[in-house]
């Protein structure tokens, strides 16, 4: 094996494999590498790289990359916070049927809500996440479902 693929641990081997796949234009490998980079204790450089990789993978049509980048934008991990950008990224991923993307879309829309219509759009995203199996979105909590009473 080339030195770059000789593992010092299983994690290093996986990362080296993902790096190789990413260099070979494998958008899914880049997405998985970015997810490994965006972890607790990550350096600012790793977080910036994760954003870059996720952006490229999202443009290449990987919906998981779009919602992961959207989550980073919504929280400001690895760069400036951008709720509008996060929402733009979560919409197509939610439309692709990713329950987590719909949840993230609802959260971002709630954070960005300025009008009652914005809050309703957040509720619609949470309802879609629930329908797709994201259990936390199935609550009738007022924080998620404006205008609805909590379940007894």
Short mmCIF file of C-alpha atoms in Angstrom, two decimals:
data_model
loop_
_atom_site.label_atom_id
_atom_site.label_comp_id
_atom_site.label_asym_id
_atom_site.label_seq_id
_atom_site.Cartn_x
_atom_site.Cartn_y
_atom_site.Cartn_z
CA UNK A 1 0.00 0.00 0.00
CA UNK A 2 1.13 3.56 -0.62
CA UNK A 3 2.25 5.38 2.53
CA UNK A 4 -0.84 7.60 2.38
CA UNK A 5 -3.05 4.51 2.76
CA UNK A 6 -1.13 2.73 5.49
CA UNK A 7 -3.43 3.06 8.48
CA UNK A 8 -2.26 4.11 11.89
CA UNK A 9 -5.83 3.39 12.96
CA UNK A 10 -9.04 2.39 11.21
CA UNK A 11 -10.14 6.03 11.18
CA UNK A 12 -7.03 7.14 9.34
CA UNK A 13 -7.53 4.46 6.71
CA UNK A 14 -11.14 5.50 6.16
CA UNK A 15 -10.15 9.16 5.89
CA UNK A 16 -7.38 8.32 3.41
CA UNK A 17 -9.85 6.32 1.33
CA UNK A 18 -12.33 9.20 1.36
CA UNK A 19 -9.58 11.67 0.41
CA UNK A 20 -8.67 9.46 -2.55
CA UNK A 21 -12.29 9.15 -3.65
CA UNK A 22 -12.81 12.87 -3.30
CA UNK A 23 -9.72 13.60 -5.43
CA UNK A 24 -11.29 11.27 -7.98
CA UNK A 25 -14.43 13.44 -8.15
CA UNK A 26 -16.62 11.09 -6.09
CA UNK A 27 -19.14 13.56 -4.62
CA UNK A 28 -20.37 11.04 -2.04
CA UNK A 29 -16.79 10.45 -0.82
CA UNK A 30 -16.37 14.24 -0.52
CA UNK A 31 -19.62 14.46 1.44
CA UNK A 32 -18.53 11.73 3.84
CA UNK A 33 -15.09 13.31 4.23
CA UNK A 34 -16.72 16.66 5.03
CA UNK A 35 -18.90 14.98 7.65
CA UNK A 36 -15.76 13.57 9.28
CA UNK A 37 -14.15 17.02 9.25
CA UNK A 38 -17.19 18.72 10.84
CA UNK A 39 -16.90 17.20 14.28
CA UNK A 40 -16.52 18.40 17.86
CA UNK A 41 -13.02 19.77 18.29
CA UNK A 42 -12.54 20.45 14.57
CA UNK A 43 -10.13 23.23 13.69
CA UNK A 44 -11.34 26.31 11.82
CA UNK A 45 -9.38 25.09 8.79
CA UNK A 46 -11.16 21.70 8.89
CA UNK A 47 -14.54 23.40 9.17
CA UNK A 48 -13.80 25.69 6.21
CA UNK A 49 -12.73 22.67 4.19
CA UNK A 50 -15.90 20.81 5.19
CA UNK A 51 -17.97 23.74 3.90
CA UNK A 52 -16.03 23.76 0.62
CA UNK A 53 -16.42 20.02 0.11
CA UNK A 54 -20.13 20.09 0.97
CA UNK A 55 -20.70 22.99 -1.42
CA UNK A 56 -19.07 21.09 -4.29
CA UNK A 57 -20.97 17.90 -3.47
CA UNK A 58 -24.25 19.80 -3.22
CA UNK A 59 -23.63 21.33 -6.67
CA UNK A 60 -22.94 17.79 -7.89
CA UNK A 61 -26.41 16.72 -6.73
CA UNK A 62 -25.86 15.08 -3.34
CA UNK A 63 -28.86 16.21 -1.24
CA UNK A 64 -27.22 15.12 2.05
CA UNK A 65 -24.37 17.51 1.28
CA UNK A 66 -26.85 20.34 0.73
CA UNK A 67 -28.55 19.88 4.08
CA UNK A 68 -25.27 19.36 5.94
CA UNK A 69 -23.91 22.59 4.44
CA UNK A 70 -27.20 24.27 5.27
CA UNK A 71 -26.81 23.21 8.90
CA UNK A 72 -23.31 24.69 8.98
CA UNK A 73 -24.58 27.94 7.48
CA UNK A 74 -27.50 28.12 9.92
CA UNK A 75 -25.21 27.81 12.93
CA UNK A 76 -22.17 29.66 11.58
CA UNK A 77 -19.89 26.62 11.85
CA UNK A 78 -16.83 27.14 9.68
CA UNK A 79 -17.79 30.60 8.48
CA UNK A 80 -20.44 33.28 8.61
CA UNK A 81 -23.99 32.49 9.68
CA UNK A 82 -26.44 32.66 6.74
CA UNK A 83 -30.02 31.60 7.50
CA UNK A 84 -31.31 32.55 4.04
CA UNK A 85 -28.56 30.46 2.45
CA UNK A 86 -29.34 27.58 4.79
CA UNK A 87 -33.01 27.67 3.82
CA UNK A 88 -32.11 27.69 0.10
CA UNK A 89 -30.00 24.55 0.63
CA UNK A 90 -32.52 22.69 2.81
CA UNK A 91 -35.48 23.13 0.43
CA UNK A 92 -34.25 20.83 -2.38
CA UNK A 93 -32.92 18.28 0.13
CA UNK A 94 -36.32 18.24 1.87
CA UNK A 95 -38.02 17.98 -1.52
CA UNK A 96 -35.78 14.96 -2.21
CA UNK A 97 -37.39 13.26 0.82
CA UNK A 98 -34.66 13.64 3.44
CA UNK A 99 -36.44 13.86 6.79
CA UNK A 100 -33.45 15.51 8.46
CA UNK A 101 -33.38 18.18 5.76
CA UNK A 102 -37.04 18.95 6.41
CA UNK A 103 -36.31 19.20 10.13
CA UNK A 104 -33.35 21.50 9.44
CA UNK A 105 -35.53 23.56 7.10
CA UNK A 106 -38.15 23.99 9.82
CA UNK A 107 -35.52 25.01 12.37
CA UNK A 108 -33.93 27.52 9.97
CA UNK A 109 -37.31 28.95 9.00
CA UNK A 110 -38.26 29.33 12.68
CA UNK A 111 -35.01 31.16 13.38
CA UNK A 112 -35.54 33.44 10.39
CA UNK A 113 -39.30 33.97 10.97
CA UNK A 114 -40.42 37.57 10.65
CA UNK A 115 -44.08 37.01 9.83
CA UNK A 116 -46.85 34.58 10.59
CA UNK A 117 -46.43 33.14 7.09
CA UNK A 118 -42.77 32.39 7.86
CA UNK A 119 -43.82 30.55 11.02
CA UNK A 120 -46.42 28.57 9.07
CA UNK A 121 -43.77 27.62 6.50
CA UNK A 122 -41.63 26.35 9.39
CA UNK A 123 -44.59 24.29 10.63
CA UNK A 124 -45.08 22.83 7.16
CA UNK A 125 -41.43 21.76 7.08
CA UNK A 126 -41.80 20.11 10.50
CA UNK A 127 -44.97 18.35 9.31
CA UNK A 128 -43.08 17.02 6.28
CA UNK A 129 -40.23 15.85 8.54
CA UNK A 130 -42.77 14.06 10.73
CA UNK A 131 -44.40 12.39 7.71
CA UNK A 132 -40.95 11.21 6.63
CA UNK A 133 -40.30 9.65 10.05
CA UNK A 134 -38.42 12.34 12.01
CA UNK A 135 -40.10 11.69 15.36
CA UNK A 136 -39.03 14.91 17.09
CA UNK A 137 -41.01 16.82 14.45
CA UNK A 138 -44.22 14.97 15.33
CA UNK A 139 -44.82 16.95 18.54
CA UNK A 140 -47.64 19.44 18.76
CA UNK A 141 -45.48 21.78 20.83
CA UNK A 142 -46.32 25.46 20.21
CA UNK A 143 -42.64 26.11 19.46
CA UNK A 144 -42.91 23.93 16.35
CA UNK A 145 -46.58 24.35 15.46
CA UNK A 146 -47.65 27.99 15.73
CA UNK A 147 -51.31 28.42 16.45
CA UNK A 148 -51.89 24.86 17.65
CA UNK A 149 -52.48 23.89 21.22
CA UNK A 150 -50.16 21.35 22.77
CA UNK A 151 -51.48 17.81 22.98
CA UNK A 152 -53.16 17.08 26.31
#
